[in-house]
Structures are given as structure tokens and as C-alpha cells.
C-alpha positions as a Markdown table, in Angstrom:
| # | Residue | x | y | z |
|---|---|---|---|---|
| 1 | Met | 0.1 | 0.2 | 0.1 |
| 2 | Asn | 2.2 | 3.0 | -1.3 |
| 3 | Glu | 2.1 | 5.7 | -3.8 |
| 4 | Ala | 2.4 | 3.2 | -6.7 |
| 5 | Thr | -0.7 | 1.4 | -5.7 |
| 6 | Leu | -2.9 | 3.9 | -4.4 |
| 7 | Ser | -2.1 | 7.1 | -6.3 |
| 8 | Gly | -5.2 | 6.5 | -8.6 |
| 9 | Ala | -7.8 | 5.8 | -5.5 |
| 10 | Ser | -8.7 | 9.5 | -5.2 |
| 11 | His | -11.6 | 8.7 | -3.2 |
| 12 | Leu | -9.8 | 6.2 | -0.9 |
| 13 | Lys | -10.3 | 7.1 | 2.9 |
| 14 | Leu | -9.9 | 3.8 | 4.9 |
| 15 | Val | -7.4 | 0.8 | 4.4 |
| 16 | Ala | -8.6 | -1.9 | 6.3 |
| 17 | Leu | -6.1 | -4.7 | 7.1 |
| 18 | Thr | -7.2 | -8.1 | 7.5 |
| 19 | Ala | -4.0 | -8.7 | 9.7 |
| 20 | Thr | -2.0 | -7.1 | 12.5 |
| 21 | Gly | 1.4 | -6.2 | 10.9 |
| 22 | Met | 1.3 | -2.7 | 8.9 |
| 23 | Asn | 4.8 | -3.3 | 7.4 |
| 24 | Asn | 3.0 | -3.1 | 4.0 |
| 25 | Ile | 1.9 | 0.4 | 4.5 |
| 26 | Asp | 3.7 | 3.6 | 3.3 |
| 27 | Phe | 2.5 | 6.0 | 6.2 |
| 28 | Asp | 4.1 | 8.7 | 4.6 |
| 29 | Tyr | 1.9 | 8.5 | 1.8 |
| 30 | Thr | -1.5 | 7.6 | 3.7 |
| 31 | Asn | -0.8 | 10.2 | 6.2 |
| 32 | Ser | -0.2 | 12.8 | 3.9 |
| 33 | His | -3.4 | 12.0 | 1.9 |
| 34 | Gly | -5.8 | 11.8 | 5.0 |
| 35 | Ile | -6.2 | 7.8 | 4.3 |
| 36 | Gln | -6.7 | 6.2 | 7.5 |
| 37 | Val | -5.3 | 2.9 | 8.4 |
| 38 | Lys | -6.9 | 0.0 | 10.7 |
| 39 | Asn | -5.3 | -3.1 | 11.6 |
| 40 | Val | -6.7 | -6.1 | 13.7 |
| 41 | Ala | -4.7 | -6.7 | 16.8 |
| 42 | Gly | -5.0 | -9.8 | 19.0 |
| 43 | Tyr | -7.5 | -11.8 | 16.9 |
| 44 | Ser | -4.9 | -14.7 | 16.3 |
| 45 | Thr | -3.3 | -14.8 | 19.6 |
| 46 | Asn | -4.7 | -18.1 | 20.6 |
| 47 | Ala | -4.4 | -19.7 | 17.0 |
| 48 | Val | -0.6 | -18.8 | 16.5 |
| 49 | Ala | 0.2 | -20.1 | 19.8 |
| 50 | Gln | -1.5 | -23.2 | 19.2 |
| 51 | His | 0.5 | -23.6 | 15.7 |
| 52 | Thr | 3.7 | -22.8 | 17.6 |
| 53 | Phe | 3.3 | -26.1 | 19.5 |
| 54 | Ala | 2.1 | -27.8 | 16.6 |
| 55 | Leu | 5.4 | -27.1 | 14.7 |
| 56 | Leu | 7.3 | -27.9 | 17.7 |
| 57 | Phe | 6.0 | -31.3 | 18.5 |
| 58 | Tyr | 5.8 | -32.5 | 15.2 |
| 59 | Val | 9.7 | -32.3 | 15.1 |
| 60 | Leu | 10.4 | -32.8 | 18.7 |
| 61 | His | 8.5 | -36.1 | 18.7 |
| 62 | Arg | 9.8 | -37.4 | 15.4 |
| 63 | Leu | 6.3 | -37.6 | 14.3 |
| 64 | Ala | 7.1 | -38.0 | 10.5 |
| 65 | Tyr | 9.3 | -40.9 | 11.2 |
| 66 | Tyr | 7.0 | -42.5 | 13.5 |
| 67 | Asp | 4.0 | -41.9 | 11.0 |
| 68 | Asn | 6.0 | -43.2 | 8.2 |
| 69 | Tyr | 7.2 | -46.3 | 10.3 |
| 70 | Val | 3.7 | -47.5 | 10.9 |
| 71 | Lys | 2.2 | -46.9 | 7.7 |
| 72 | Ser | 4.9 | -48.2 | 5.6 |
| 73 | Gly | 4.2 | -51.8 | 7.4 |
| 74 | Ala | 7.3 | -51.9 | 9.5 |
| 75 | Tyr | 5.4 | -51.8 | 12.8 |
| 76 | Cys | 3.5 | -55.0 | 11.6 |
| 77 | Thr | 6.7 | -57.0 | 11.7 |
| 78 | Asn | 8.2 | -55.4 | 15.1 |
| 79 | Pro | 9.1 | -58.0 | 17.4 |
| 80 | Gly | 7.8 | -55.9 | 20.1 |
| 81 | Phe | 4.7 | -53.6 | 21.0 |
| 82 | Ser | 6.8 | -50.6 | 20.8 |
| 83 | His | 9.5 | -48.8 | 18.6 |
| 84 | Phe | 11.4 | -46.0 | 19.6 |
| 85 | Asp | 14.7 | -45.8 | 17.4 |
| 86 | Glu | 14.2 | -42.1 | 17.0 |
| 87 | Lys | 15.0 | -40.5 | 20.5 |
| 88 | Phe | 12.7 | -37.7 | 21.5 |
| 89 | Ser | 12.8 | -35.4 | 25.1 |
| 90 | Glu | 10.2 | -34.2 | 27.3 |
| 91 | Leu | 9.8 | -30.3 | 27.5 |
| 92 | Asp | 9.8 | -30.5 | 31.3 |
| 93 | Gly | 13.0 | -28.9 | 32.6 |
| 94 | Lys | 13.8 | -27.4 | 29.3 |
| 95 | Thr | 14.3 | -23.8 | 28.6 |
| 96 | Trp | 12.5 | -22.0 | 26.2 |
| 97 | Gly | 13.6 | -18.8 | 24.4 |
| 98 | Ile | 11.1 | -16.4 | 23.1 |
| 99 | Val | 11.9 | -13.4 | 20.6 |
| 100 | Gly | 9.3 | -10.8 | 21.1 |
| 101 | Met | 7.2 | -11.0 | 24.3 |
| 102 | Gly | 3.8 | -9.5 | 22.7 |
| 103 | Ala | 0.7 | -10.9 | 23.1 |
| 104 | Ile | 1.4 | -14.2 | 21.2 |
| 105 | Gly | 5.0 | -14.5 | 23.0 |
| 106 | Gln | 3.0 | -14.2 | 26.3 |
| 107 | Arg | 0.5 | -17.0 | 25.4 |
| 108 | Val | 3.3 | -19.0 | 24.2 |
| 109 | Ala | 5.1 | -18.4 | 27.3 |
| 110 | Ser | 2.1 | -19.5 | 29.8 |
| 111 | Ile | 1.7 | -22.8 | 27.7 |
| 112 | Ala | 5.7 | -23.5 | 27.8 |
| 113 | Glu | 5.3 | -23.1 | 31.4 |
| 114 | Ala | 2.5 | -25.3 | 31.9 |
| 115 | Phe | 4.7 | -28.0 | 30.1 |
| 116 | Gly | 7.5 | -27.3 | 32.6 |
| 117 | Cys | 9.9 | -25.1 | 30.9 |
| 118 | His | 11.8 | -22.4 | 32.0 |
| 119 | Val | 10.9 | -19.3 | 30.0 |
| 120 | Ile | 13.4 | -16.4 | 29.0 |
| 121 | Tyr | 12.7 | -13.7 | 26.3 |
| 122 | Tyr | 14.8 | -11.1 | 24.3 |
| 123 | Ser | 13.2 | -7.8 | 23.8 |
| 124 | Thr | 14.1 | -6.8 | 20.0 |
| 125 | Ser | 12.9 | -3.1 | 20.8 |
| 126 | Gly | 14.9 | -3.0 | 23.7 |
| 127 | Asn | 11.6 | -1.4 | 25.7 |
| 128 | His | 9.5 | -4.1 | 26.3 |
| 129 | Thr | 9.6 | -5.8 | 30.1 |
| 130 | Glu | 7.4 | -8.4 | 31.0 |
| 131 | Asp | 8.1 | -9.0 | 34.8 |
| 132 | Ala | 6.6 | -12.6 | 34.7 |
| 133 | Tyr | 9.7 | -13.7 | 32.7 |
| 134 | Glu | 13.3 | -13.3 | 32.7 |
| 135 | Arg | 14.4 | -11.0 | 30.3 |
| 136 | Val | 17.9 | -11.8 | 28.9 |
| 137 | Asp | 20.5 | -10.4 | 26.2 |
| 138 | Phe | 20.1 | -12.1 | 22.6 |
| 139 | Asp | 23.5 | -14.1 | 23.2 |
| 140 | Thr | 22.0 | -15.5 | 26.3 |
| 141 | Leu | 19.0 | -16.6 | 24.8 |
| 142 | Leu | 20.5 | -18.1 | 21.9 |
| 143 | Thr | 23.2 | -20.2 | 24.0 |
| 144 | Thr | 20.9 | -21.3 | 26.6 |
| 145 | Ser | 17.7 | -22.2 | 24.9 |
| 146 | Asp | 16.6 | -25.6 | 24.0 |
| 147 | Ile | 13.7 | -24.2 | 22.0 |
| 148 | Val | 13.8 | -20.9 | 20.2 |
| 149 | Ser | 10.6 | -19.2 | 19.1 |
| 150 | Val | 10.1 | -15.9 | 17.2 |
| 151 | His | 6.9 | -13.8 | 17.6 |
| 152 | Ala | 8.2 | -10.7 | 16.6 |
| 153 | Pro | 7.0 | -8.2 | 14.3 |
| 154 | Leu | 9.2 | -7.3 | 11.1 |
| 155 | Thr | 11.4 | -4.2 | 11.9 |
| 156 | Glu | 14.9 | -2.7 | 11.5 |
| 157 | Gln | 16.0 | -4.6 | 14.4 |
| 158 | Thr | 14.6 | -7.7 | 13.8 |
| 159 | Glu | 15.2 | -8.1 | 9.8 |
| 160 | His | 17.8 | -10.9 | 9.1 |
| 161 | Leu | 18.3 | -11.0 | 13.3 |
| 162 | Met | 18.4 | -15.1 | 12.8 |
| 163 | Asn | 21.5 | -15.3 | 10.7 |
| 164 | Ala | 24.5 | -17.7 | 10.5 |
| 165 | Ala | 26.0 | -16.1 | 13.7 |
| 166 | Ala | 22.7 | -16.4 | 15.4 |
| 167 | Phe | 22.4 | -20.1 | 14.7 |
| 168 | Ala | 26.1 | -20.6 | 15.5 |
| 169 | Lys | 25.6 | -19.8 | 18.9 |
| 170 | Met | 22.6 | -22.1 | 19.5 |
| 171 | Lys | 22.8 | -25.6 | 20.9 |
| 172 | His | 23.2 | -28.6 | 18.5 |
| 173 | Ser | 20.0 | -29.9 | 20.1 |
| 174 | Ala | 17.9 | -26.7 | 19.7 |
| 175 | Ile | 15.0 | -26.5 | 17.9 |
| 176 | Phe | 14.0 | -23.2 | 16.0 |
| 177 | Ile | 10.3 | -22.0 | 15.3 |
| 178 | Asn | 9.3 | -18.9 | 13.3 |
| 179 | Val | 5.8 | -17.8 | 13.3 |
| 180 | Gly | 6.8 | -14.0 | 13.1 |
| 181 | Arg | 7.9 | -12.6 | 9.8 |
| 182 | Gly | 9.8 | -14.5 | 7.3 |
| 183 | Pro | 12.6 | -12.0 | 6.5 |
| 184 | Ile | 13.5 | -12.0 | 10.4 |
| 185 | Val | 15.4 | -15.4 | 9.0 |
| 186 | Val | 18.2 | -15.4 | 6.7 |
| 187 | Glu | 16.7 | -18.8 | 5.0 |
| 188 | Ala | 20.2 | -19.6 | 3.4 |
| 189 | Asp | 21.8 | -19.5 | 6.5 |
| 190 | Leu | 19.0 | -21.6 | 8.4 |
| 191 | Ala | 19.3 | -24.1 | 5.5 |
| 192 | Asp | 23.1 | -24.6 | 6.2 |
| 193 | Ala | 22.4 | -25.0 | 9.7 |
| 194 | Leu | 20.1 | -27.6 | 9.3 |
| 195 | Glu | 22.3 | -29.6 | 6.7 |
| 196 | Gln | 25.5 | -29.2 | 9.0 |
| 197 | Gly | 23.8 | -30.1 | 12.1 |
| 198 | Thr | 24.3 | -26.8 | 13.9 |
| 199 | Ile | 20.7 | -27.0 | 15.0 |
| 200 | Ala | 18.7 | -29.9 | 15.3 |
| 201 | Ala | 15.4 | -29.0 | 13.8 |
| 202 | Ala | 13.2 | -26.1 | 12.6 |
| 203 | Gly | 9.4 | -25.2 | 12.3 |
| 204 | Leu | 8.3 | -22.4 | 10.0 |
| 205 | Asp | 5.2 | -21.0 | 9.0 |
| 206 | Val | 6.4 | -17.5 | 7.5 |
| 207 | Leu | 8.8 | -17.1 | 4.7 |
| 208 | Ser | 11.0 | -14.2 | 3.4 |
| 209 | Val | 8.8 | -14.1 | -0.1 |
| 210 | Glu | 5.3 | -15.8 | -0.1 |
| 211 | Pro | 4.1 | -17.7 | -1.8 |
| 212 | Met | 7.5 | -19.6 | -1.8 |
| 213 | Arg | 10.0 | -19.2 | -4.7 |
| 214 | Glu | 11.4 | -22.2 | -6.4 |
| 215 | Asp | 14.8 | -21.0 | -5.6 |
| 216 | Asn | 14.1 | -20.8 | -1.9 |
| 217 | Pro | 17.2 | -22.4 | -0.1 |
| 218 | Leu | 15.2 | -24.4 | 2.1 |
| 219 | Arg | 13.5 | -26.4 | -0.7 |
| 220 | Arg | 17.0 | -28.5 | -0.3 |
| 221 | Ile | 15.7 | -30.0 | 2.7 |
| 222 | Lys | 13.5 | -32.9 | 2.0 |
| 223 | Asp | 13.7 | -34.4 | 5.4 |
| 224 | Ser | 10.5 | -33.6 | 7.3 |
| 225 | Glu | 12.1 | -34.7 | 10.5 |
| 226 | Arg | 14.2 | -32.0 | 10.3 |
| 227 | Leu | 12.4 | -29.0 | 8.6 |
| 228 | Val | 8.7 | -28.5 | 8.7 |
| 229 | Ile | 7.1 | -25.7 | 6.7 |
| 230 | Thr | 3.4 | -24.6 | 6.6 |
| 231 | Pro | 2.1 | -22.0 | 4.1 |
| 232 | His | 1.4 | -19.0 | 6.6 |
| 233 | Ile | -1.5 | -20.8 | 8.2 |
| 234 | Ala | -0.9 | -20.3 | 12.0 |
| 235 | Trp | -3.3 | -17.7 | 12.0 |
| 236 | Ala | -6.0 | -19.2 | 10.0 |
| 237 | Ala | -8.1 | -21.4 | 12.6 |
| 238 | Val | -11.8 | -21.2 | 11.2 |
| 239 | Glu | -12.9 | -19.4 | 14.4 |
| 240 | Thr | -10.1 | -17.1 | 14.0 |
| 241 | Arg | -11.0 | -15.8 | 10.4 |
| 242 | Lys | -14.5 | -15.3 | 11.8 |
| 243 | Arg | -13.5 | -13.0 | 14.5 |
| 244 | Leu | -10.9 | -11.2 | 12.3 |
| 245 | Met | -14.1 | -10.4 | 9.8 |
| 246 | Glu | -16.3 | -9.4 | 12.7 |
| 247 | Ile | -13.7 | -7.0 | 13.8 |
| 248 | Ile | -13.0 | -5.4 | 10.4 |
| 249 | Leu | -16.8 | -5.0 | 9.9 |
| 250 | Gln | -17.1 | -3.3 | 12.8 |
| 251 | Gln | -14.3 | -0.9 | 12.2 |
| 252 | Val | -15.8 | -0.1 | 8.9 |
| 253 | Lys | -19.0 | 0.6 | 10.8 |
| 254 | Glu | -17.5 | 2.9 | 13.2 |
| 255 | Phe | -15.8 | 4.6 | 10.3 |
| 256 | Phe | -18.7 | 5.8 | 8.8 |
| 257 | Glu | -20.6 | 6.6 | 12.0 |
| 258 | Arg | -17.8 | 8.9 | 12.7 |
| 259 | Arg | -18.0 | 10.9 | 9.5 |
């Protein structure tokens, strides 16, 4: 939403975003032309937090391997009732590092605590303090966390925050989750980190360019036990989409009522 796309819309008074993030708005242009911009905050908190754990458990519990083991017929010839060749761990006692302690980050933190995790967080702006959890610097979060999850917006401070240097500081056993914004991650560096065993696994719902480009380096990794990617659906639970449209409808009604 910038001059190139809006300059012909001479009667435009309101842009109603069906999202929370507003990095696709040129506010210099909209403000100078009297165009109001509304986003929808908080509508997807529960859904995104839920998807965070869906991604985590898929790789943590090696579900791709075990599902394939059963469906391949191998379990039918197993000598015993159980098969656990691929190791997995409890969350209890693990350290969960959160990048971006907003509403979604806080919801993830509360759920992680319920599983017995020690929660720490890094404020990407440097201004946010959440007294319920331990705030640490970025290096401490990377070096001590067993799980690192990103719930931050795309800003100058967060763009390419997760790069080769960051992944190199993480535990080899660590799992990385990104449900924030794709450009927070240098995808070539993440692909290298997964291929080289710098980190154990990753779960992503966002990419630097969406839809995914054919030349995205993450396409090199076909191993679903190491990398799972969903097509930006963390926000898209049925109830969440309904809530989103109800909020937007109310915003449009209020806009016209004030005119």
C-alpha cells in the first residue's frame, strides 16, 4: 500500500488490514493523503500460539518418522509392542527462549510454563519488560535455549536477526520455530545450519517471500524430521478468521458512523 498502488484511488479514505502487521503500508503517503489505516490486533493470539506447539511437537516427537514407520508396514513385523529408535525428549525442564514478548509471545510462554519449561525472552526493541519472565540479552537466549521461537514483527531491529552467526550460537540439540515474519530469518543460513547439524530442527510458518519461491534454499531440505514448513496458516483457524472479519466489519461501521 504505497503511492504506486494508491495514487489512482482518489476517493480512498480507509485501508482496513486483515492482519496485525502493518509493514506493507507507506504511512508517509497515507498520512499525507488523509487515508486512515486500521489493523486488527489480538485476533489470532490463541491460534498462532497453538500452531507454534503444533510445529514444535511435529519435530520434537519425530512424528514424521513414526507415522511413516507405522504406515510403511514396518510396525506389523516389529518384534515388540513398541519402537523408539528415534529419540525424543520431554519439555519439562527445558529452557524456552522467546524472541518478541507481545501477546502471542506471552501466550506461548504461559503454555510452555505449563509443560514445565523455564521461559526466557529477548526484547527486540529493547523497551519491553514482562515481569513474569526473565529478560536476557540475545546471545544468552541463543546459547541457553533448547527451543527458540520467534513472535516478533518485522522491523529494522529484527530483519535478518536469525542469521549464520545466531544459529552458530545455538545448541546443536536446539529447535527453532518462526511464526513471526519470514525476513527475520536468513533462509540460506538456516538451510546451512540444518544441513550441517548446527541446530537439530526447525518449524516455520512464514517465509521471506510468500508464496514460496522455487529458488528458496530451504527447498533443498526434504527431510521432514528436520524441517517442517506450513504455508502461513498459523493465524487461519476457522474461529480466528471469523473473529477477524467481525472486527473489520465493526471498524468499517465505526468509520462511517464518525463521518
